[in-house]
Amino acid sequence: MDSPFFDQTKSSARRIRSRKIGVASLLLAAASVASAQQSILLDAMSTELNRAYTALGHQTSDAKQLPPYFLSYSVADADMVMIRAQYGALAGSSSNRARTVDVQVRVGKPELDNTHGDHRSSAVTSLLLPLTDDRQAIARTLWQATNRGYGEAVDNYLRVQTEAQVRAKEEDTSPDFSTEKPQVAVGAVAPRVKIDRAAWEERVRAASRIFREFPDVYQNMVIFTAQNETDYFVSSEGSRVVTPHLQARLVILAMTRAEDGMDMFRDQTFEAETADGLPSQAEVEAAARTLGKSLEALRKAPVTEPFNGPAILSGRAAAVFFHEVLGHRLEGQRQRGDEEGQTFTKQIGQEILPPFLSVSDDPTEERFGKTWLSGNYTYDDEGEKAQRVALIDNGVLKTFLMSRLPIASFAASNGHGRAQSGRMPTGRQGNLIVTSTKTESDDALRKQLIDEAKKQGKPYGLYFEDISSGFAVTQRNSPQAFQVIPLVVWRVYVDGRPDELVRGVSIVGTPLAAMKRIVATGDKPEVFNGECGAESGTVPVSAVAPAMLMTEIETQRQPQGTQRPPILPIPGVQEAK
Amino acid sequence: MLLRPIALAALSAALAAPALHAAEPTRADAEKDTVLKAMLTELDRSMAKLQLKDFQKPFFIQYRVEDVDDFETRAGFGASQGASRGQARIVHVTVLVGDYKTDSSSPRGDGASQLAAQDDDPIALRSSLWAATDQAYKAALAAYAQKQAQLKQVQTPPQADDLSREKAIISLAAPAELALDAASQSAWEARVARWSGLYRTDASVHALIPDIQYSSAVFHARVVTSRLVTSEGTIVRKSETGYQESFGVGTQAADGMRLDRSNSSVGVTAADLEAPEAFEKHAVAMITSLGELKKAPLVEEEYHGPVLLSADAAADTLYRLLGSAVLATRPRLGTEARTNGAFASSYHARVLPDFLDAVDDPTLASFDGKHLLGAYSVDDEGVPAQAVELVKDGKLENYLIGRQPVRDFPQSNGHGRASISGPAHPALGVLKVTAKDGLSDDELQKKLLGLAKDRELKNVYYVETLGGTAPRLLYRIGTDGKRELVRGASLGDLDLRALRSSVEAAGSKLWTANYAGDIPSTVLAPALLVDDVTLKRANEKNDKLPFYPAPE
């Protein structure tokens, strides 16, 4: 088989396309700004929040009651359509609308409150809210949640105080909550999801049917989701924020098993703001076919030998790699607490990457080139305005991704406090963008890989075409936030032999060390759009990076399954052939 | 109200017994059903060809495919929280290697489940069956090897075969549909919203508005059509429908004790449900009772003596106590035990007073004009349902059993039932407990007061309804017959021993309790006067009262 190494026709099939994006959002903005301003929901939230904030701790009946110093209501009003197909037929098609409120109560002082240490997640109480604009019902549900949340907060605060007395002094004595200016930004309300459901059902079905061409792909799934969400945020500090968030997503997932029992999967996702921004059916089916071919080739590929030598990560692979290995370690909350590795905590101002690399996280970018970025947002889940954050400047670490949880080196949020409904926001990535000032063409980079391998006396270097994202990792038995699983790896021989696909590669050693050994990058950044899971739940993210050449990466054999491949051929094969 | 006629039409089809009076259907009839045809094709292929080199072929394969159509809408404080309608198709595959005497089955249940495509696409459906079959066969080979090893380690041989031999049947009931169009779904959405707001709208409970801490209502409807084929030639298609409307409301007493009331009405058809007006009246009565409970005194610290359980409370108690004890499940390897559980060694022994009988009859489709949720005609292993006389004159004479025999019970009596995607195991269908010479409510009350006088007690108790195992409505009855509502009690010593030797009398009227759990079942039970029961203060943690007043 030919190597798809830097083959433009093949990689373009995987590249995310987006069209017609601007139109929908413009129409939406014009149509519904007014409705958010007059929102009964927003008004009921503000009224009830003020009533709770002034009443709690000031009831004459109980003089010892602690007043909360902070209260926020965060409502996610989400309308969603989900369509799934497998084995070429529809496996599910459903729609759902729900309003969820997260009530956050803080008692004590910002210096030490009920969220301290392990108690952080206890400060959020969630309930389903009425979907209709019934002021009384909304208010009473908020009261119910606030009451429960306040009880929890007081209970946890007492425990925090006790623990503070019996424990040795903490290394990081930062407060538990940062001081920020209130934000007022009442934006548009997202419209309901409007799609041609029957047409999308047929599209999803047809994409899944492609795998009938690949009898060794023993399982496949195509999932389409369109979610239009409006987020409402009010706080006792005076913030009032309404922001829409629209996202359509198409995921293709396929699996196979080699004769020796090794399981292999590939996935391809497409994201856009709305469903009509997703690629054409022809592109989707071509992507499915590429996955099918790739898996059929992979299951016959030789198993890799342990290797220690030069390698190239494709742009997509580098994007995932930076997100998983670097991005998560730059989250503010990981710089404080006994359980955290704190890799970078004390390295501010130091060079942690080669000087030609810079890394920023910029949720305010809606697009990279023509590609829509799923990690974009205008206000974070603590009601703070999204900001571009220059994390690493010419190799030097500058700052971290901050929520309102301060750390020793940084006291304030930089608009990266994110969470899914029901979770306490923490510092998270949005759009992680890696840029380079030392770029080379694909051919030059490949040549450099071969030269480096020769120099090290290796018969080949490795090309990582695809490594699994956080999304794909959740399909595995042991999801680990930082684990990266190479999915498609090629040997690039120094003697001019054709590139050879191998399987079962696992990156070992410290991936951070590998990052320091980046010597050059490609000149075509690639976008990875995906969903990222961590303590504060699943949030949409993007990562952008060019291909990277590393002088040394250490790999070993991946632990593999022992189940045999299916005994009988998949149905339909004999009939078809 | 829109829903009623539509739902009835579809459900009458669902309820029609499999065409037993007509000529027995054939495999050719079954194959007119695309799904059954695909199942049979894949089953045949697996039986003929599925074999790992140097290992046994399967001797038994069963495919069950369940189509679930589900609608739920919930509301709180007078407003809808949303509605969802969802469909799913799930396959459950059982593969056994070995033989009827010793097979690969284990106590954990066997087989593999897969989500399948909903389209009636034969290749897609067969692909899911194929994947599950492959997985189940490999697991069966491993389990069989393990069982052979375990058998070598025990002296006492198994007391019964592993799989019963049953006559293959073909039974094809018309599939039912969930008869809820968009208009009736909206009507239910509005109805539960209204119910959840009754505390706001019903003038008779206005005084309680500030006290209500939650008020919610739910409507849930589900149709499950299952198709079953086995390598023995059994082919079954059947549907089960269930409708449920429920209402719950709660507050706290001044001392912080949580007070909860709920009412739910369950049926096989929407027409079985309480009419909206009646349900609404019931819901208002629930809210009103919260007001009464708030004022009610605490139960005395401890009481031992006669307690009258209403038929409603008795049904819950019998469900809890008898429900699991009468099931026959295979004992551990190496023991001589007949079965597991409380009645493992009670065959022919007395388990109830001699004036009580119990039968489980899933073919009893209705009682008092209402359909029974636990009724069915063929179980989930393809065995026709049978009426089983469990307890006669107080003695245990039978068990409920599926296709895993136990000592003295080599055949299934049609009680092998499965929750969606799960393996089958014995379960209640319609348990009917009756008393010879049952008493009227008045006579029971008289007898209760008589016991009080004999024992020189100042008062006795009447449990009107239970929430879990604790009384929700409990009345203290003075020797003069005067009733007073009390709160905060827990029940003790209401166990199998009490059922055997402490039931003084039972009522003549039967209460119908439908349980819409994973496996629907029904208990028909009379009121029970139990001689020696303990009531005491629950002394549960009393949470703080609301920290600030409710809005408005």
Tab-separated table of N, CA, C and O in Angstrom, chain B residues 495-547:
chain	number	residue	atom	x	y	z
B	495	ASP	N	-42.113	-9.776	59.532
B	495	ASP	CA	-41.253	-10.612	58.704
B	495	ASP	C	-41.970	-11.911	58.353
B	495	ASP	O	-43.155	-12.071	58.620
B	496	LEU	N	-41.223	-12.858	57.780
B	496	LEU	CA	-41.843	-14.117	57.367
B	496	LEU	C	-42.376	-14.895	58.567
B	496	LEU	O	-43.396	-15.571	58.475
B	497	ARG	N	-41.704	-14.770	59.690
B	497	ARG	CA	-42.194	-15.453	60.885
B	497	ARG	C	-43.548	-14.886	61.297
B	497	ARG	O	-44.464	-15.608	61.637
B	498	ALA	N	-43.669	-13.567	61.239
B	498	ALA	CA	-44.949	-12.932	61.579
B	498	ALA	C	-46.041	-13.387	60.613
B	498	ALA	O	-47.168	-13.661	61.024
B	499	LEU	N	-45.697	-13.495	59.335
B	499	LEU	CA	-46.691	-13.952	58.364
B	499	LEU	C	-47.144	-15.371	58.673
B	499	LEU	O	-48.298	-15.729	58.516
B	500	ARG	N	-46.215	-16.202	59.113
B	500	ARG	CA	-46.530	-17.615	59.366
B	500	ARG	C	-47.368	-17.777	60.619
B	500	ARG	O	-48.337	-18.508	60.642
B	501	SER	N	-47.020	-17.059	61.675
B	501	SER	CA	-47.629	-17.420	62.955
B	501	SER	C	-48.320	-16.268	63.663
B	501	SER	O	-48.804	-16.439	64.763
B	502	SER	N	-48.373	-15.115	63.024
B	502	SER	CA	-48.908	-13.985	63.784
B	502	SER	C	-50.092	-13.320	63.096
B	502	SER	O	-50.625	-12.340	63.593
B	503	VAL	N	-50.500	-13.867	61.930
B	503	VAL	CA	-51.660	-13.270	61.254
B	503	VAL	C	-52.928	-13.842	61.881
B	503	VAL	O	-53.162	-15.039	61.869
B	504	GLU	N	-53.733	-12.958	62.475
B	504	GLU	CA	-54.940	-13.373	63.192
B	504	GLU	C	-56.124	-13.534	62.251
B	504	GLU	O	-56.955	-14.418	62.419
B	505	ALA	N	-56.213	-12.646	61.291
B	505	ALA	CA	-57.379	-12.656	60.405
B	505	ALA	C	-57.022	-11.897	59.142
B	505	ALA	O	-56.048	-11.157	59.097
B	506	ALA	N	-57.846	-12.115	58.098
B	506	ALA	CA	-57.609	-11.414	56.838
B	506	ALA	C	-58.941	-10.952	56.273
B	506	ALA	O	-59.994	-11.480	56.626
B	507	GLY	N	-58.853	-9.980	55.380
B	507	GLY	CA	-60.070	-9.428	54.815
B	507	GLY	C	-60.613	-10.269	53.675
B	507	GLY	O	-59.961	-11.197	53.184
B	508	SER	N	-61.796	-9.923	53.248
B	508	SER	CA	-62.411	-10.651	52.143
B	508	SER	C	-62.172	-9.938	50.820
B	508	SER	O	-62.120	-10.547	49.766
B	509	LYS	N	-62.033	-8.614	50.899
B	509	LYS	CA	-61.838	-7.843	49.664
B	509	LYS	C	-60.357	-7.816	49.301
B	509	LYS	O	-59.509	-7.669	50.181
B	510	LEU	N	-60.070	-7.912	47.993
B	510	LEU	CA	-58.666	-7.887	47.575
B	510	LEU	C	-58.305	-6.529	46.984
B	510	LEU	O	-59.095	-5.927	46.269
B	511	TRP	N	-57.119	-6.072	47.329
B	511	TRP	CA	-56.566	-4.829	46.778
B	511	TRP	C	-55.636	-5.204	45.624
B	511	TRP	O	-54.924	-6.196	45.693
B	512	THR	N	-55.663	-4.403	44.565
B	512	THR	CA	-54.786	-4.661	43.423
B	512	THR	C	-53.602	-3.711	43.471
B	512	THR	O	-53.776	-2.499	43.407
B	513	ALA	N	-52.426	-4.287	43.625
B	513	ALA	CA	-51.216	-3.462	43.588
B	513	ALA	C	-50.412	-3.856	42.362
B	513	ALA	O	-49.954	-4.997	42.248
B	514	ASN	N	-50.256	-2.924	41.431
B	514	ASN	CA	-49.442	-3.167	40.237
B	514	ASN	C	-48.059	-2.578	40.453
B	514	ASN	O	-47.936	-1.424	40.855
B	515	TYR	N	-47.031	-3.359	40.190
B	515	TYR	CA	-45.666	-2.873	40.366
B	515	TYR	C	-45.001	-2.754	39.006
B	515	TYR	O	-44.736	-3.757	38.342
B	516	ALA	N	-44.764	-1.506	38.608
B	516	ALA	CA	-44.208	-1.267	37.271
B	516	ALA	C	-42.691	-1.226	37.323
B	516	ALA	O	-42.075	-0.270	36.917
B	517	GLY	N	-42.082	-2.265	37.838
B	517	GLY	CA	-40.617	-2.293	37.927
B	517	GLY	C	-40.014	-2.773	36.622
B	517	GLY	O	-40.661	-2.756	35.586
B	518	ASP	N	-38.750	-3.196	36.689
B	518	ASP	CA	-38.092	-3.743	35.506
B	518	ASP	C	-38.892	-4.915	34.953
B	518	ASP	O	-39.006	-5.100	33.755
B	519	ILE	N	-39.387	-5.737	35.874
B	519	ILE	CA	-40.264	-6.832	35.481
B	519	ILE	C	-41.616	-6.552	36.129
B	519	ILE	O	-41.744	-6.618	37.340
B	520	PRO	N	-42.626	-6.176	35.337
B	520	PRO	CA	-43.903	-5.788	35.933
B	520	PRO	C	-44.554	-6.958	36.650
B	520	PRO	O	-44.476	-8.104	36.186
B	521	SER	N	-45.182	-6.679	37.786
B	521	SER	CA	-45.891	-7.737	38.489
B	521	SER	C	-47.062	-7.138	39.240
B	521	SER	O	-47.185	-5.920	39.363
B	522	THR	N	-47.915	-8.019	39.715
B	522	THR	CA	-49.135	-7.590	40.399
B	522	THR	C	-49.306	-8.431	41.650
B	522	THR	O	-49.004	-9.625	41.640
B	523	VAL	N	-49.759	-7.794	42.717
B	523	VAL	CA	-50.147	-8.549	43.912
B	523	VAL	C	-51.590	-8.202	44.241
B	523	VAL	O	-51.957	-7.023	44.291
B	524	LEU	N	-52.409	-9.250	44.420
B	524	LEU	CA	-53.794	-9.067	44.872
B	524	LEU	C	-53.819	-9.574	46.307
B	524	LEU	O	-53.489	-10.739	46.553
B	525	ALA	N	-54.192	-8.712	47.246
B	525	ALA	CA	-54.064	-9.117	48.645
B	525	ALA	C	-55.198	-8.577	49.490
B	525	ALA	O	-55.747	-7.505	49.209
B	526	PRO	N	-55.567	-9.311	50.555
B	526	PRO	CA	-56.561	-8.822	51.504
B	526	PRO	C	-55.881	-8.055	52.638
B	526	PRO	O	-54.667	-8.165	52.827
B	527	ALA	N	-56.661	-7.312	53.392
B	527	ALA	CA	-56.136	-6.686	54.608
B	527	ALA	C	-55.697	-7.783	55.560
B	527	ALA	O	-56.263	-8.882	55.558
B	528	LEU	N	-54.666	-7.513	56.364
B	528	LEU	CA	-54.178	-8.516	57.311
B	528	LEU	C	-54.147	-7.928	58.721
B	528	LEU	O	-53.612	-6.836	58.924
B	529	LEU	N	-54.710	-8.674	59.647
B	529	LEU	CA	-54.610	-8.282	61.052
B	529	LEU	C	-53.480	-9.096	61.662
B	529	LEU	O	-53.568	-10.322	61.761
B	530	VAL	N	-52.392	-8.413	62.003
B	530	VAL	CA	-51.207	-9.115	62.515
B	530	VAL	C	-51.136	-8.873	64.014
B	530	VAL	O	-51.250	-7.737	64.487
B	531	ASP	N	-50.963	-9.969	64.717
B	531	ASP	CA	-51.120	-9.945	66.161
B	531	ASP	C	-50.006	-9.213	66.888
B	531	ASP	O	-50.245	-8.448	67.815
B	532	ASP	N	-48.781	-9.449	66.456
B	532	ASP	CA	-47.675	-8.904	67.250
B	532	ASP	C	-46.668	-8.202	66.351
B	532	ASP	O	-45.789	-8.819	65.765
B	533	VAL	N	-46.819	-6.909	66.273
B	533	VAL	CA	-45.946	-6.110	65.426
B	533	VAL	C	-45.330	-5.005	66.277
B	533	VAL	O	-45.927	-4.586	67.263
B	534	THR	N	-44.160	-4.590	65.930
B	534	THR	CA	-43.506	-3.498	66.652
B	534	THR	C	-43.636	-2.208	65.851
B	534	THR	O	-43.412	-2.190	64.653
B	535	LEU	N	-44.035	-1.157	66.563
B	535	LEU	CA	-44.024	0.180	65.968
B	535	LEU	C	-43.151	1.036	66.863
B	535	LEU	O	-43.287	0.988	68.084
B	536	LYS	N	-42.224	1.757	66.261
B	536	LYS	CA	-41.481	2.682	67.113
B	536	LYS	C	-41.093	3.932	66.350
B	536	LYS	O	-41.237	3.985	65.133
B	537	ARG	N	-40.621	4.890	67.090
B	537	ARG	CA	-40.219	6.135	66.448
B	537	ARG	C	-39.050	5.880	65.520
B	537	ARG	O	-38.084	5.218	65.894
B	538	ALA	N	-39.177	6.390	64.312
B	538	ALA	CA	-38.131	6.144	63.321
B	538	ALA	C	-36.825	6.800	63.736
B	538	ALA	O	-35.743	6.282	63.489
B	539	ASN	N	-36.933	7.934	64.432
B	539	ASN	CA	-35.745	8.677	64.879
B	539	ASN	C	-34.725	8.864	63.776
B	539	ASN	O	-33.541	8.634	63.953
B	540	GLU	N	-35.214	9.221	62.607
B	540	GLU	CA	-34.273	9.528	61.548
B	540	GLU	C	-33.776	10.952	61.719
B	540	GLU	O	-34.370	11.742	62.442
B	541	LYS	N	-32.690	11.212	61.043
B	541	LYS	CA	-32.114	12.557	61.129
B	541	LYS	C	-33.126	13.571	60.590
B	541	LYS	O	-33.630	13.430	59.475
B	542	ASN	N	-33.453	14.539	61.385
B	542	ASN	CA	-34.369	15.576	60.927
B	542	ASN	C	-33.579	16.746	60.369
B	542	ASN	O	-32.848	17.417	61.094
B	543	ASP	N	-33.725	16.970	59.074
B	543	ASP	CA	-32.996	18.072	58.452
B	543	ASP	C	-33.530	19.411	58.934
B	543	ASP	O	-34.652	19.509	59.416
B	544	LYS	N	-32.699	20.414	58.780
B	544	LYS	CA	-33.126	21.775	59.127
B	544	LYS	C	-34.326	22.165	58.272
B	544	LYS	O	-34.471	21.726	57.128
B	545	LEU	N	-35.145	23.012	58.819
B	545	LEU	CA	-36.244	23.588	58.035
B	545	LEU	C	-35.630	24.519	56.994
B	545	LEU	O	-34.470	24.905	57.124
B	546	PRO	N	-36.407	24.884	55.956
B	546	PRO	CA	-35.840	25.790	54.954
B	546	PRO	C	-35.170	27.000	55.611
B	546	PRO	O	-35.672	27.546	56.577
B	547	PHE	N	-34.004	27.381	55.064
B	547	PHE	CA	-33.229	28.465	55.663
B	547	PHE	C	-33.848	29.833	55.412
B	547	PHE	O	-33.551	30.790	56.098
